[in-house]
Amino acid sequence: AMTFANGLFGSAAAIANGYMFIIYKNDREKADEFGGYVMATLMVGLTVGGLFTLFFPSNLFRPLLLSSALCFLAFVVCFIFVFVPSESPVEIDSEPEEDDIPLDKRAISNVIIGASFDHLGTLGIYPLAFSPVMYQRFFLDFQIANKVPIMSGNEYRWLFSMIGLAAVPAALLMPLVNKKLGVAISTIISNLITAGAIIALLSVAAIDPPTHSSFVLYATIIYATFPFALLSQLSSGAMLDRVTPHDQKSLAQGINNSLYDFATIFTILFGWISDTKGYNFALFVCFGLSIVGAFVNVPLIFNKRLGRKEIGNGYNSVGNADCII
């Protein structure tokens, strides 16, 4: 019941994303920048929340008290200092307000399908590359053979817990890459990087016998590529924002967050595949899903609001939201 309530009311990220896209509705670069910061903050918060459990190893539920206090503090801060965009005491956007854009249902459907494949493919890096692959290859197999593991259990916990910090460089990169390439192209590149990272991880995990050097290389690949893999997940919100009217931007961000949460459900399925078919097969499935996601996103390049032609300070530089494919 507690988990259900947390999921039911824990929509702060979707609201915050929609809020940023509304108050910076005429400044695309700032909207992307602060929207990326919101998602990066969410993932960093999840990381810190995981660390709470490491700081209180003798009491499983004590971290919940600290989390509850922080949630209440966040509510007080928002209630006092955050204003409704229509009641802003200052002008947030200096650009002239654009005409509202039509709902581009075709592009929205394309983004949702592509993001779904992308989220499922990214599961190959997180969490599957950690568990079962890293845990089994560099720790469990050694314990079963009565040997000293290359990776300690504490090292594994820290590596697994800190991966959320990869969202910080991803958030910093997103507005720059989107400005240079366009949000659709940057998403496709991110899909391909995810696929390439999975193949690289499979290659290193296949080194027999595992060594300390292969363990370091394996962990390095995860941390070096995951920020680029996250680019597509951070950019999906920006893509949905570009093809929805102002009065539906928060709904679009809610859909975006739901896609991510929905994908995590399939972690159970991939765990079952790893147990029955082996983790190599599970990661190859994720590789294939990332490739499919890249191909699904290709038509978005030709959408006037998602390709390189949409780049500019505001929306007015691109015209209508019609998809020209």
PDB file of C-alpha atoms in Angstrom:
ATOM      1  CA  ALA A   1       0.000   0.000   0.000  1.00  0.00           C
ATOM      2  CA  MET A   2       2.849   2.383   0.830  1.00  0.00           C
ATOM      3  CA  THR A   3       4.560   1.714  -2.506  1.00  0.00           C
ATOM      4  CA  PHE A   4       1.269   2.239  -4.357  1.00  0.00           C
ATOM      5  CA  ALA A   5       0.677   5.577  -2.618  1.00  0.00           C
ATOM      6  CA  ASN A   6       4.215   6.696  -3.367  1.00  0.00           C
ATOM      7  CA  GLY A   7       3.783   5.890  -7.041  1.00  0.00           C
ATOM      8  CA  LEU A   8       0.316   7.446  -7.159  1.00  0.00           C
ATOM      9  CA  PHE A   9       1.374  10.813  -5.744  1.00  0.00           C
ATOM     10  CA  GLY A  10       5.069  10.822  -6.606  1.00  0.00           C
ATOM     11  CA  SER A  11       4.652  12.821  -9.809  1.00  0.00           C
ATOM     12  CA  ALA A  12       6.880  15.740  -8.867  1.00  0.00           C
ATOM     13  CA  ALA A  13       9.264  15.180 -11.792  1.00  0.00           C
ATOM     14  CA  ALA A  14       6.479  15.237 -14.378  1.00  0.00           C
ATOM     15  CA  ILE A  15       5.001  18.402 -12.866  1.00  0.00           C
ATOM     16  CA  ALA A  16       8.408  20.074 -12.649  1.00  0.00           C
ATOM     17  CA  ASN A  17       9.211  19.200 -16.260  1.00  0.00           C
ATOM     18  CA  GLY A  18       5.894  20.538 -17.493  1.00  0.00           C
ATOM     19  CA  TYR A  19       6.429  23.667 -15.399  1.00  0.00           C
ATOM     20  CA  MET A  20       9.819  24.355 -17.001  1.00  0.00           C
ATOM     21  CA  PHE A  21       8.467  23.859 -20.506  1.00  0.00           C
ATOM     22  CA  ILE A  22       5.609  26.263 -19.770  1.00  0.00           C
ATOM     23  CA  ILE A  23       7.562  29.157 -18.243  1.00  0.00           C
ATOM     24  CA  TYR A  24      10.254  28.870 -20.933  1.00  0.00           C
ATOM     25  CA  LYS A  25       7.806  28.159 -23.726  1.00  0.00           C
ATOM     26  CA  ASN A  26       9.457  30.717 -26.051  1.00  0.00           C
ATOM     27  CA  ASP A  27      13.063  29.864 -25.240  1.00  0.00           C
ATOM     28  CA  ARG A  28      13.844  26.364 -26.498  1.00  0.00           C
ATOM     29  CA  GLU A  29      17.423  26.235 -25.179  1.00  0.00           C
ATOM     30  CA  LYS A  30      16.416  27.152 -21.624  1.00  0.00           C
ATOM     31  CA  ALA A  31      13.479  24.753 -21.706  1.00  0.00           C
ATOM     32  CA  ASP A  32      15.765  21.885 -22.717  1.00  0.00           C
ATOM     33  CA  GLU A  33      18.402  22.936 -20.208  1.00  0.00           C
ATOM     34  CA  PHE A  34      16.132  23.161 -17.177  1.00  0.00           C
ATOM     35  CA  GLY A  35      14.064  20.167 -18.247  1.00  0.00           C
ATOM     36  CA  GLY A  36      17.294  18.167 -18.296  1.00  0.00           C
ATOM     37  CA  TYR A  37      18.197  19.505 -14.862  1.00  0.00           C
ATOM     38  CA  VAL A  38      14.874  18.284 -13.497  1.00  0.00           C
ATOM     39  CA  MET A  39      15.439  14.711 -14.689  1.00  0.00           C
ATOM     40  CA  ALA A  40      19.079  14.789 -13.592  1.00  0.00           C
ATOM     41  CA  THR A  41      18.010  15.948 -10.139  1.00  0.00           C
ATOM     42  CA  LEU A  42      15.502  13.099 -10.003  1.00  0.00           C
ATOM     43  CA  MET A  43      18.145  10.478 -10.790  1.00  0.00           C
ATOM     44  CA  VAL A  44      20.665  12.029  -8.379  1.00  0.00           C
ATOM     45  CA  GLY A  45      17.954  11.971  -5.728  1.00  0.00           C
ATOM     46  CA  LEU A  46      17.343   8.288  -6.397  1.00  0.00           C
ATOM     47  CA  THR A  47      21.081   7.710  -6.042  1.00  0.00           C
ATOM     48  CA  VAL A  48      21.289   9.556  -2.734  1.00  0.00           C
ATOM     49  CA  GLY A  49      18.202   7.727  -1.540  1.00  0.00           C
ATOM     50  CA  GLY A  50      19.955   4.447  -2.259  1.00  0.00           C
ATOM     51  CA  LEU A  51      22.984   5.639  -0.314  1.00  0.00           C
ATOM     52  CA  PHE A  52      20.784   6.245   2.731  1.00  0.00           C
ATOM     53  CA  THR A  53      20.394   2.479   3.047  1.00  0.00           C
ATOM     54  CA  LEU A  54      24.206   2.109   3.099  1.00  0.00           C
ATOM     55  CA  PHE A  55      24.495   4.664   5.889  1.00  0.00           C
ATOM     56  CA  PHE A  56      21.933   2.831   8.055  1.00  0.00           C
ATOM     57  CA  PRO A  57      22.844  -0.855   7.593  1.00  0.00           C
ATOM     58  CA  SER A  58      21.424  -1.906  10.966  1.00  0.00           C
ATOM     59  CA  ASN A  59      17.973  -0.349  10.504  1.00  0.00           C
ATOM     60  CA  LEU A  60      16.141  -0.933   7.245  1.00  0.00           C
ATOM     61  CA  PHE A  61      13.327   1.583   7.828  1.00  0.00           C
ATOM     62  CA  ARG A  62      15.216   4.491   9.413  1.00  0.00           C
ATOM     63  CA  PRO A  63      16.037   6.060   6.008  1.00  0.00           C
ATOM     64  CA  LEU A  64      12.279   6.405   5.407  1.00  0.00           C
ATOM     65  CA  LEU A  65      12.055   8.914   8.269  1.00  0.00           C
ATOM     66  CA  LEU A  66      14.699  11.106   6.670  1.00  0.00           C
ATOM     67  CA  SER A  67      13.014  10.756   3.263  1.00  0.00           C
ATOM     68  CA  SER A  68       9.650  11.777   4.722  1.00  0.00           C
ATOM     69  CA  ALA A  69      11.181  14.865   6.334  1.00  0.00           C
ATOM     70  CA  LEU A  70      12.808  15.879   3.033  1.00  0.00           C
ATOM     71  CA  CYS A  71       9.517  15.402   1.155  1.00  0.00           C
ATOM     72  CA  PHE A  72       7.753  17.673   3.645  1.00  0.00           C
ATOM     73  CA  LEU A  73      10.523  20.273   3.320  1.00  0.00           C
ATOM     74  CA  ALA A  74      10.195  20.157  -0.479  1.00  0.00           C
ATOM     75  CA  PHE A  75       6.433  20.724  -0.160  1.00  0.00           C
ATOM     76  CA  VAL A  76       6.937  23.772   2.085  1.00  0.00           C
ATOM     77  CA  VAL A  77       9.527  25.294  -0.256  1.00  0.00           C
ATOM     78  CA  CYS A  78       7.319  24.775  -3.323  1.00  0.00           C
ATOM     79  CA  PHE A  79       4.203  26.097  -1.567  1.00  0.00           C
ATOM     80  CA  ILE A  80       5.956  29.297  -0.480  1.00  0.00           C
ATOM     81  CA  PHE A  81       8.307  30.117  -3.323  1.00  0.00           C
ATOM     82  CA  VAL A  82       6.984  28.502  -6.533  1.00  0.00           C
ATOM     83  CA  PHE A  83       4.381  30.564  -8.373  1.00  0.00           C
ATOM     84  CA  VAL A  84       1.741  29.607 -10.911  1.00  0.00           C
ATOM     85  CA  PRO A  85       3.097  30.630 -14.350  1.00  0.00           C
ATOM     86  CA  SER A  86       0.048  32.803 -15.104  1.00  0.00           C
ATOM     87  CA  GLU A  87       0.608  34.670 -11.820  1.00  0.00           C
ATOM     88  CA  SER A  88       4.325  35.298 -12.299  1.00  0.00           C
ATOM     89  CA  PRO A  89       5.444  38.576 -10.650  1.00  0.00           C
ATOM     90  CA  VAL A  90       8.151  38.932 -13.281  1.00  0.00           C
ATOM     91  CA  GLU A  91       8.313  38.223 -16.979  1.00  0.00           C
ATOM     92  CA  ILE A  92      10.116  34.902 -17.383  1.00  0.00           C
ATOM     93  CA  ASP A  93      10.226  34.914 -21.160  1.00  0.00           C
ATOM     94  CA  SER A  94      11.508  37.955 -22.983  1.00  0.00           C
ATOM     95  CA  GLU A  95      10.597  36.560 -26.396  1.00  0.00           C
ATOM     96  CA  PRO A  96       7.214  37.474 -27.941  1.00  0.00           C
ATOM     97  CA  GLU A  97       4.665  34.784 -27.254  1.00  0.00           C
ATOM     98  CA  GLU A  98       4.069  32.408 -30.122  1.00  0.00           C
ATOM     99  CA  ASP A  99       0.788  31.145 -31.426  1.00  0.00           C
ATOM    100  CA  ASP A 100      -0.260  27.907 -29.782  1.00  0.00           C
ATOM    101  CA  ILE A 101       0.741  24.834 -31.736  1.00  0.00           C
ATOM    102  CA  PRO A 102      -1.612  22.048 -32.799  1.00  0.00           C
ATOM    103  CA  LEU A 103      -1.483  18.589 -31.257  1.00  0.00           C
ATOM    104  CA  ASP A 104       0.727  16.488 -33.541  1.00  0.00           C
ATOM    105  CA  LYS A 105      -0.749  13.048 -32.838  1.00  0.00           C
ATOM    106  CA  ARG A 106       1.385  11.292 -35.428  1.00  0.00           C
ATOM    107  CA  ALA A 107       4.642  12.616 -33.995  1.00  0.00           C
ATOM    108  CA  ILE A 108       3.506  11.916 -30.427  1.00  0.00           C
ATOM    109  CA  SER A 109       2.759   8.295 -31.323  1.00  0.00           C
ATOM    110  CA  ASN A 110       6.143   7.985 -32.991  1.00  0.00           C
ATOM    111  CA  VAL A 111       7.951   9.462 -29.959  1.00  0.00           C
ATOM    112  CA  ILE A 112       6.091   7.169 -27.550  1.00  0.00           C
ATOM    113  CA  ILE A 113       6.871   4.017 -29.558  1.00  0.00           C
ATOM    114  CA  GLY A 114      10.518   5.000 -30.047  1.00  0.00           C
ATOM    115  CA  ALA A 115      10.940   5.940 -26.374  1.00  0.00           C
ATOM    116  CA  SER A 116       9.409   2.618 -25.307  1.00  0.00           C
ATOM    117  CA  PHE A 117      11.980   0.647 -27.320  1.00  0.00           C
ATOM    118  CA  ASP A 118      14.722   2.974 -26.073  1.00  0.00           C
ATOM    119  CA  HIS A 119      13.827   2.548 -22.395  1.00  0.00           C
ATOM    120  CA  LEU A 120      13.686  -1.230 -22.769  1.00  0.00           C
ATOM    121  CA  GLY A 121      17.027  -1.299 -24.582  1.00  0.00           C
ATOM    122  CA  THR A 122      18.695   0.857 -21.940  1.00  0.00           C
ATOM    123  CA  LEU A 123      17.809  -1.771 -19.344  1.00  0.00           C
ATOM    124  CA  GLY A 124      20.721  -3.697 -20.869  1.00  0.00           C
ATOM    125  CA  ILE A 125      23.119  -1.200 -19.289  1.00  0.00           C
ATOM    126  CA  TYR A 126      21.131  -0.474 -16.157  1.00  0.00           C
ATOM    127  CA  PRO A 127      20.309  -2.664 -14.356  1.00  0.00           C
ATOM    128  CA  LEU A 128      21.155  -5.855 -16.325  1.00  0.00           C
ATOM    129  CA  ALA A 129      24.836  -5.005 -16.862  1.00  0.00           C
ATOM    130  CA  PHE A 130      25.109  -4.787 -13.072  1.00  0.00           C
ATOM    131  CA  SER A 131      22.836  -7.639 -12.096  1.00  0.00           C
ATOM    132  CA  PRO A 132      23.095 -10.355 -13.153  1.00  0.00           C
ATOM    133  CA  VAL A 133      26.187  -9.826 -15.364  1.00  0.00           C
ATOM    134  CA  MET A 134      28.663  -7.884 -13.205  1.00  0.00           C
ATOM    135  CA  TYR A 135      27.502  -9.512  -9.974  1.00  0.00           C
ATOM    136  CA  GLN A 136      27.684 -13.019 -11.388  1.00  0.00           C
ATOM    137  CA  ARG A 137      30.853 -12.664 -13.476  1.00  0.00           C
ATOM    138  CA  PHE A 138      33.079 -10.829 -11.014  1.00  0.00           C
ATOM    139  CA  PHE A 139      31.655 -11.909  -7.647  1.00  0.00           C
ATOM    140  CA  LEU A 140      29.240 -14.834  -7.496  1.00  0.00           C
ATOM    141  CA  ASP A 141      31.150 -17.199  -9.803  1.00  0.00           C
ATOM    142  CA  PHE A 142      34.251 -16.764  -7.644  1.00  0.00           C
ATOM    143  CA  GLN A 143      32.339 -17.460  -4.448  1.00  0.00           C
ATOM    144  CA  ILE A 144      30.820 -20.607  -5.933  1.00  0.00           C
ATOM    145  CA  ALA A 145      34.330 -21.781  -6.874  1.00  0.00           C
ATOM    146  CA  ASN A 146      35.597 -20.953  -3.338  1.00  0.00           C
ATOM    147  CA  LYS A 147      37.924 -18.274  -4.695  1.00  0.00           C
ATOM    148  CA  VAL A 148      38.484 -14.662  -3.677  1.00  0.00           C
ATOM    149  CA  PRO A 149      36.176 -12.505  -5.824  1.00  0.00           C
ATOM    150  CA  ILE A 150      37.660  -9.799  -8.034  1.00  0.00           C
ATOM    151  CA  MET A 151      34.899  -7.440  -6.923  1.00  0.00           C
ATOM    152  CA  SER A 152      33.813  -7.189  -3.306  1.00  0.00           C
ATOM    153  CA  GLY A 153      30.191  -6.951  -2.318  1.00  0.00           C
ATOM    154  CA  ASN A 154      30.752  -3.431  -0.999  1.00  0.00           C
ATOM    155  CA  GLU A 155      32.324  -2.331  -4.301  1.00  0.00           C
ATOM    156  CA  TYR A 156      29.315  -3.675  -6.151  1.00  0.00           C
ATOM    157  CA  ARG A 157      26.877  -1.794  -3.919  1.00  0.00           C
ATOM    158  CA  TRP A 158      28.735   1.487  -4.431  1.00  0.00           C
ATOM    159  CA  LEU A 159      29.039   1.044  -8.192  1.00  0.00           C
ATOM    160  CA  PHE A 160      25.345   0.189  -8.466  1.00  0.00           C
ATOM    161  CA  SER A 161      24.227   3.038  -6.203  1.00  0.00           C
ATOM    162  CA  MET A 162      26.318   5.785  -7.834  1.00  0.00           C
ATOM    163  CA  ILE A 163      25.278   5.134 -11.448  1.00  0.00           C
ATOM    164  CA  GLY A 164      22.480   7.703 -11.125  1.00  0.00           C
ATOM    165  CA  LEU A 165      25.105  10.453 -11.048  1.00  0.00           C
ATOM    166  CA  ALA A 166      25.623   9.776 -14.767  1.00  0.00           C
ATOM    167  CA  ALA A 167      22.481  11.846 -15.287  1.00  0.00           C
ATOM    168  CA  VAL A 168      24.423  15.019 -14.426  1.00  0.00           C
ATOM    169  CA  PRO A 169      26.722  15.039 -17.502  1.00  0.00           C
ATOM    170  CA  ALA A 170      23.761  13.834 -19.586  1.00  0.00           C
ATOM    171  CA  ALA A 171      21.709  16.846 -18.476  1.00  0.00           C
ATOM    172  CA  LEU A 172      24.593  19.183 -19.307  1.00  0.00           C
ATOM    173  CA  LEU A 173      25.090  17.589 -22.728  1.00  0.00           C
ATOM    174  CA  MET A 174      21.437  17.457 -23.777  1.00  0.00           C
ATOM    175  CA  PRO A 175      20.804  21.147 -24.647  1.00  0.00           C
ATOM    176  CA  LEU A 176      24.162  21.412 -26.422  1.00  0.00           C
ATOM    177  CA  VAL A 177      23.632  18.273 -28.521  1.00  0.00           C
ATOM    178  CA  ASN A 178      20.024  19.157 -29.280  1.00  0.00           C
ATOM    179  CA  LYS A 179      21.074  22.623 -30.437  1.00  0.00           C
ATOM    180  CA  LYS A 180      23.807  21.231 -32.671  1.00  0.00           C
ATOM    181  CA  LEU A 181      22.079  18.188 -34.152  1.00  0.00           C
ATOM    182  CA  GLY A 182      18.403  18.497 -33.389  1.00  0.00           C
ATOM    183  CA  VAL A 183      16.541  16.492 -30.768  1.00  0.00           C
ATOM    184  CA  ALA A 184      15.586  13.629 -33.119  1.00  0.00           C
ATOM    185  CA  ILE A 185      19.120  12.999 -34.397  1.00  0.00           C
ATOM    186  CA  SER A 186      20.618  13.199 -30.898  1.00  0.00           C
ATOM    187  CA  THR A 187      18.083  10.614 -29.734  1.00  0.00           C
ATOM    188  CA  ILE A 188      18.990   8.232 -32.561  1.00  0.00           C
ATOM    189  CA  ILE A 189      22.699   8.605 -31.823  1.00  0.00           C
ATOM    190  CA  SER A 190      21.980   7.860 -28.177  1.00  0.00           C
ATOM    191  CA  ASN A 191      20.098   4.695 -29.182  1.00  0.00           C
ATOM    192  CA  LEU A 192      23.087   3.531 -31.227  1.00  0.00           C
ATOM    193  CA  ILE A 193      25.531   4.311 -28.400  1.00  0.00           C
ATOM    194  CA  THR A 194      23.380   2.202 -26.079  1.00  0.00           C
ATOM    195  CA  ALA A 195      23.510  -0.700 -28.537  1.00  0.00           C
ATOM    196  CA  GLY A 196      27.283  -0.327 -28.957  1.00  0.00           C
ATOM    197  CA  ALA A 197      27.809  -0.204 -25.185  1.00  0.00           C
ATOM    198  CA  ILE A 198      25.881  -3.458 -24.723  1.00  0.00           C
ATOM    199  CA  ILE A 199      28.060  -5.226 -27.289  1.00  0.00           C
ATOM    200  CA  ALA A 200      31.202  -3.850 -25.625  1.00  0.00           C
ATOM    201  CA  LEU A 201      30.021  -5.055 -22.213  1.00  0.00           C
ATOM    202  CA  LEU A 202      29.235  -8.507 -23.577  1.00  0.00           C
ATOM    203  CA  SER A 203      32.717  -8.689 -25.130  1.00  0.00           C
ATOM    204  CA  VAL A 204      34.456  -7.776 -21.872  1.00  0.00           C
ATOM    205  CA  ALA A 205      32.262 -10.106 -19.814  1.00  0.00           C
ATOM    206  CA  ALA A 206      33.232 -12.938 -22.181  1.00  0.00           C
ATOM    207  CA  ILE A 207      36.926 -12.633 -21.245  1.00  0.00           C
ATOM    208  CA  ASP A 208      37.833 -15.907 -19.572  1.00  0.00           C
ATOM    209  CA  PRO A 209      39.062 -16.039 -16.925  1.00  0.00           C
ATOM    210  CA  PRO A 210      37.889 -12.667 -15.589  1.00  0.00           C
ATOM    211  CA  THR A 211      40.703 -10.439 -14.344  1.00  0.00           C
ATOM    212  CA  HIS A 212      40.938  -7.269 -12.330  1.00  0.00           C
ATOM    213  CA  SER A 213      41.740  -5.406 -15.544  1.00  0.00           C
ATOM    214  CA  SER A 214      38.615  -6.731 -17.274  1.00  0.00           C
ATOM    215  CA  PHE A 215      36.560  -5.738 -14.224  1.00  0.00           C
ATOM    216  CA  VAL A 216      37.920  -2.170 -14.329  1.00  0.00           C
ATOM    217  CA  LEU A 217      37.307  -2.014 -18.091  1.00  0.00           C
ATOM    218  CA  TYR A 218      33.769  -3.324 -17.651  1.00  0.00           C
ATOM    219  CA  ALA A 219      32.915  -0.730 -14.991  1.00  0.00           C
ATOM    220  CA  THR A 220      34.547   2.023 -17.059  1.00  0.00           C
ATOM    221  CA  ILE A 221      32.438   1.174 -20.116  1.00  0.00           C
ATOM    222  CA  ILE A 222      29.257   1.404 -18.046  1.00  0.00           C
ATOM    223  CA  TYR A 223      30.098   4.770 -16.524  1.00  0.00           C
ATOM    224  CA  ALA A 224      31.538   6.220 -19.754  1.00  0.00           C
ATOM    225  CA  THR A 225      28.596   5.288 -21.974  1.00  0.00           C
ATOM    226  CA  PHE A 226      25.609   5.560 -19.657  1.00  0.00           C
ATOM    227  CA  PRO A 227      25.468   9.403 -19.776  1.00  0.00           C
ATOM    228  CA  PHE A 228      25.178   9.197 -23.583  1.00  0.00           C
ATOM    229  CA  ALA A 229      22.593   6.416 -23.297  1.00  0.00           C
ATOM    230  CA  LEU A 230      20.559   8.672 -21.023  1.00  0.00           C
ATOM    231  CA  LEU A 231      20.478  11.452 -23.616  1.00  0.00           C
ATOM    232  CA  SER A 232      17.611   9.788 -25.449  1.00  0.00           C
ATOM    233  CA  GLN A 233      15.637   9.316 -22.240  1.00  0.00           C
ATOM    234  CA  LEU A 234      16.095  12.956 -21.265  1.00  0.00           C
ATOM    235  CA  SER A 235      15.295  14.083 -24.817  1.00  0.00           C
ATOM    236  CA  SER A 236      11.989  12.210 -25.065  1.00  0.00           C
ATOM    237  CA  GLY A 237      10.386  14.799 -22.802  1.00  0.00           C
ATOM    238  CA  ALA A 238      11.752  17.594 -24.992  1.00  0.00           C
ATOM    239  CA  MET A 239      10.359  15.906 -28.110  1.00  0.00           C
ATOM    240  CA  LEU A 240       6.893  15.521 -26.607  1.00  0.00           C
ATOM    241  CA  ASP A 241       6.982  19.143 -25.509  1.00  0.00           C
ATOM    242  CA  ARG A 242       7.696  20.319 -29.052  1.00  0.00           C
ATOM    243  CA  VAL A 243       4.594  18.668 -30.519  1.00  0.00           C
ATOM    244  CA  THR A 244       1.972  19.433 -27.842  1.00  0.00           C
ATOM    245  CA  PRO A 245      -0.058  22.594 -27.170  1.00  0.00           C
ATOM    246  CA  HIS A 246       0.712  24.722 -24.120  1.00  0.00           C
ATOM    247  CA  ASP A 247      -2.291  23.457 -22.170  1.00  0.00           C
ATOM    248  CA  GLN A 248      -1.162  19.823 -22.531  1.00  0.00           C
ATOM    249  CA  LYS A 249       2.562  20.094 -21.787  1.00  0.00           C
ATOM    250  CA  SER A 250       2.257  18.723 -18.252  1.00  0.00           C
ATOM    251  CA  LEU A 251       0.237  15.797 -19.616  1.00  0.00           C
ATOM    252  CA  ALA A 252       3.012  15.145 -22.145  1.00  0.00           C
ATOM    253  CA  GLN A 253       5.600  15.027 -19.355  1.00  0.00           C
ATOM    254  CA  GLY A 254       3.385  12.693 -17.366  1.00  0.00           C
ATOM    255  CA  ILE A 255       3.311  10.362 -20.372  1.00  0.00           C
ATOM    256  CA  ASN A 256       7.087  10.616 -20.623  1.00  0.00           C
ATOM    257  CA  ASN A 257       7.605   9.648 -16.976  1.00  0.00           C
ATOM    258  CA  SER A 258       5.088   6.827 -17.304  1.00  0.00           C
ATOM    259  CA  LEU A 259       7.065   5.361 -20.210  1.00  0.00           C
ATOM    260  CA  TYR A 260      10.167   5.159 -18.023  1.00  0.00           C
ATOM    261  CA  ASP A 261       8.259   3.633 -15.099  1.00  0.00           C
ATOM    262  CA  PHE A 262       6.494   1.172 -17.399  1.00  0.00           C
ATOM    263  CA  ALA A 263       9.815  -0.001 -18.845  1.00  0.00           C
ATOM    264  CA  THR A 264      11.170  -0.832 -15.387  1.00  0.00           C
ATOM    265  CA  ILE A 265       8.413  -3.436 -15.017  1.00  0.00           C
ATOM    266  CA  PHE A 266      10.139  -5.456 -17.740  1.00  0.00           C
ATOM    267  CA  THR A 267      13.214  -5.805 -15.535  1.00  0.00           C
ATOM    268  CA  ILE A 268      11.449  -8.833 -14.069  1.00  0.00           C
ATOM    269  CA  LEU A 269      11.015 -10.323 -17.555  1.00  0.00           C
ATOM    270  CA  PHE A 270      14.674  -9.785 -18.427  1.00  0.00           C
ATOM    271  CA  GLY A 271      15.652 -11.354 -15.113  1.00  0.00           C
ATOM    272  CA  TRP A 272      13.619 -14.423 -16.049  1.00  0.00           C
ATOM    273  CA  ILE A 273      15.233 -14.487 -19.517  1.00  0.00           C
ATOM    274  CA  SER A 274      18.668 -14.300 -17.876  1.00  0.00           C
ATOM    275  CA  ASP A 275      17.823 -17.266 -15.651  1.00  0.00           C
ATOM    276  CA  THR A 276      16.383 -19.410 -18.446  1.00  0.00           C
ATOM    277  CA  LYS A 277      18.366 -18.381 -21.530  1.00  0.00           C
ATOM    278  CA  GLY A 278      21.470 -16.812 -19.983  1.00  0.00           C
ATOM    279  CA  TYR A 279      22.420 -13.167 -19.518  1.00  0.00           C
ATOM    280  CA  ASN A 280      24.089 -13.047 -22.940  1.00  0.00           C
ATOM    281  CA  PHE A 281      20.733 -13.655 -24.602  1.00  0.00           C
ATOM    282  CA  ALA A 282      19.019 -11.055 -22.377  1.00  0.00           C
ATOM    283  CA  LEU A 283      21.575  -8.397 -23.301  1.00  0.00           C
ATOM    284  CA  PHE A 284      21.319  -9.270 -26.993  1.00  0.00           C
ATOM    285  CA  VAL A 285      17.566  -8.678 -26.736  1.00  0.00           C
ATOM    286  CA  CYS A 286      18.270  -5.240 -25.252  1.00  0.00           C
ATOM    287  CA  PHE A 287      20.754  -4.597 -28.053  1.00  0.00           C
ATOM    288  CA  GLY A 288      18.084  -5.426 -30.631  1.00  0.00           C
ATOM    289  CA  LEU A 289      15.522  -3.196 -28.895  1.00  0.00           C
ATOM    290  CA  SER A 290      17.933  -0.243 -28.978  1.00  0.00           C
ATOM    291  CA  ILE A 291      18.548  -0.755 -32.700  1.00  0.00           C
ATOM    292  CA  VAL A 292      14.792  -0.954 -33.342  1.00  0.00           C
ATOM    293  CA  GLY A 293      14.324   2.223 -31.291  1.00  0.00           C
ATOM    294  CA  ALA A 294      16.859   4.039 -33.469  1.00  0.00           C
ATOM    295  CA  PHE A 295      15.039   3.013 -36.663  1.00  0.00           C
ATOM    296  CA  VAL A 296      11.640   3.939 -35.199  1.00  0.00           C
ATOM    297  CA  ASN A 297      12.948   7.423 -34.410  1.00  0.00           C
ATOM    298  CA  VAL A 298      14.296   8.062 -37.928  1.00  0.00           C
ATOM    299  CA  PRO A 299      11.013   9.562 -39.262  1.00  0.00           C
ATOM    300  CA  LEU A 300      11.172  12.184 -36.506  1.00  0.00           C
ATOM    301  CA  ILE A 301      14.184  13.742 -38.244  1.00  0.00           C
ATOM    302  CA  PHE A 302      11.825  15.009 -40.933  1.00  0.00           C
ATOM    303  CA  ASN A 303       9.414  16.598 -38.481  1.00  0.00           C
ATOM    304  CA  LYS A 304       9.827  20.384 -38.595  1.00  0.00           C
ATOM    305  CA  ARG A 305       9.801  20.671 -34.823  1.00  0.00           C
ATOM    306  CA  LEU A 306      12.144  17.775 -34.088  1.00  0.00           C
ATOM    307  CA  GLY A 307      14.805  17.964 -36.796  1.00  0.00           C
ATOM    308  CA  ARG A 308      17.681  20.427 -37.089  1.00  0.00           C
ATOM    309  CA  LYS A 309      15.434  23.116 -38.615  1.00  0.00           C
ATOM    310  CA  GLU A 310      13.682  23.610 -35.301  1.00  0.00           C
ATOM    311  CA  ILE A 311      16.815  25.019 -33.668  1.00  0.00           C
ATOM    312  CA  GLY A 312      16.483  28.575 -32.544  1.00  0.00           C
ATOM    313  CA  ASN A 313      15.550  30.629 -29.471  1.00  0.00           C
ATOM    314  CA  GLY A 314      11.838  30.088 -29.953  1.00  0.00           C
ATOM    315  CA  TYR A 315       9.330  28.089 -31.906  1.00  0.00           C
ATOM    316  CA  ASN A 316       8.546  30.827 -34.395  1.00  0.00           C
ATOM    317  CA  SER A 317      11.529  29.891 -36.543  1.00  0.00           C
ATOM    318  CA  VAL A 318       9.996  26.620 -37.650  1.00  0.00           C
ATOM    319  CA  GLY A 319       6.365  27.222 -38.530  1.00  0.00           C
ATOM    320  CA  ASN A 320       3.751  24.541 -38.025  1.00  0.00           C
ATOM    321  CA  ALA A 321       4.145  21.228 -36.255  1.00  0.00           C
ATOM    322  CA  ASP A 322       3.148  19.268 -39.320  1.00  0.00           C
ATOM    323  CA  CYS A 323       5.038  16.049 -39.883  1.00  0.00           C
ATOM    324  CA  ILE A 324       6.347  16.034 -43.469  1.00  0.00           C
ATOM    325  CA  ILE A 325       6.848  12.322 -43.839  1.00  0.00           C
TER     326      ILE A 325
END
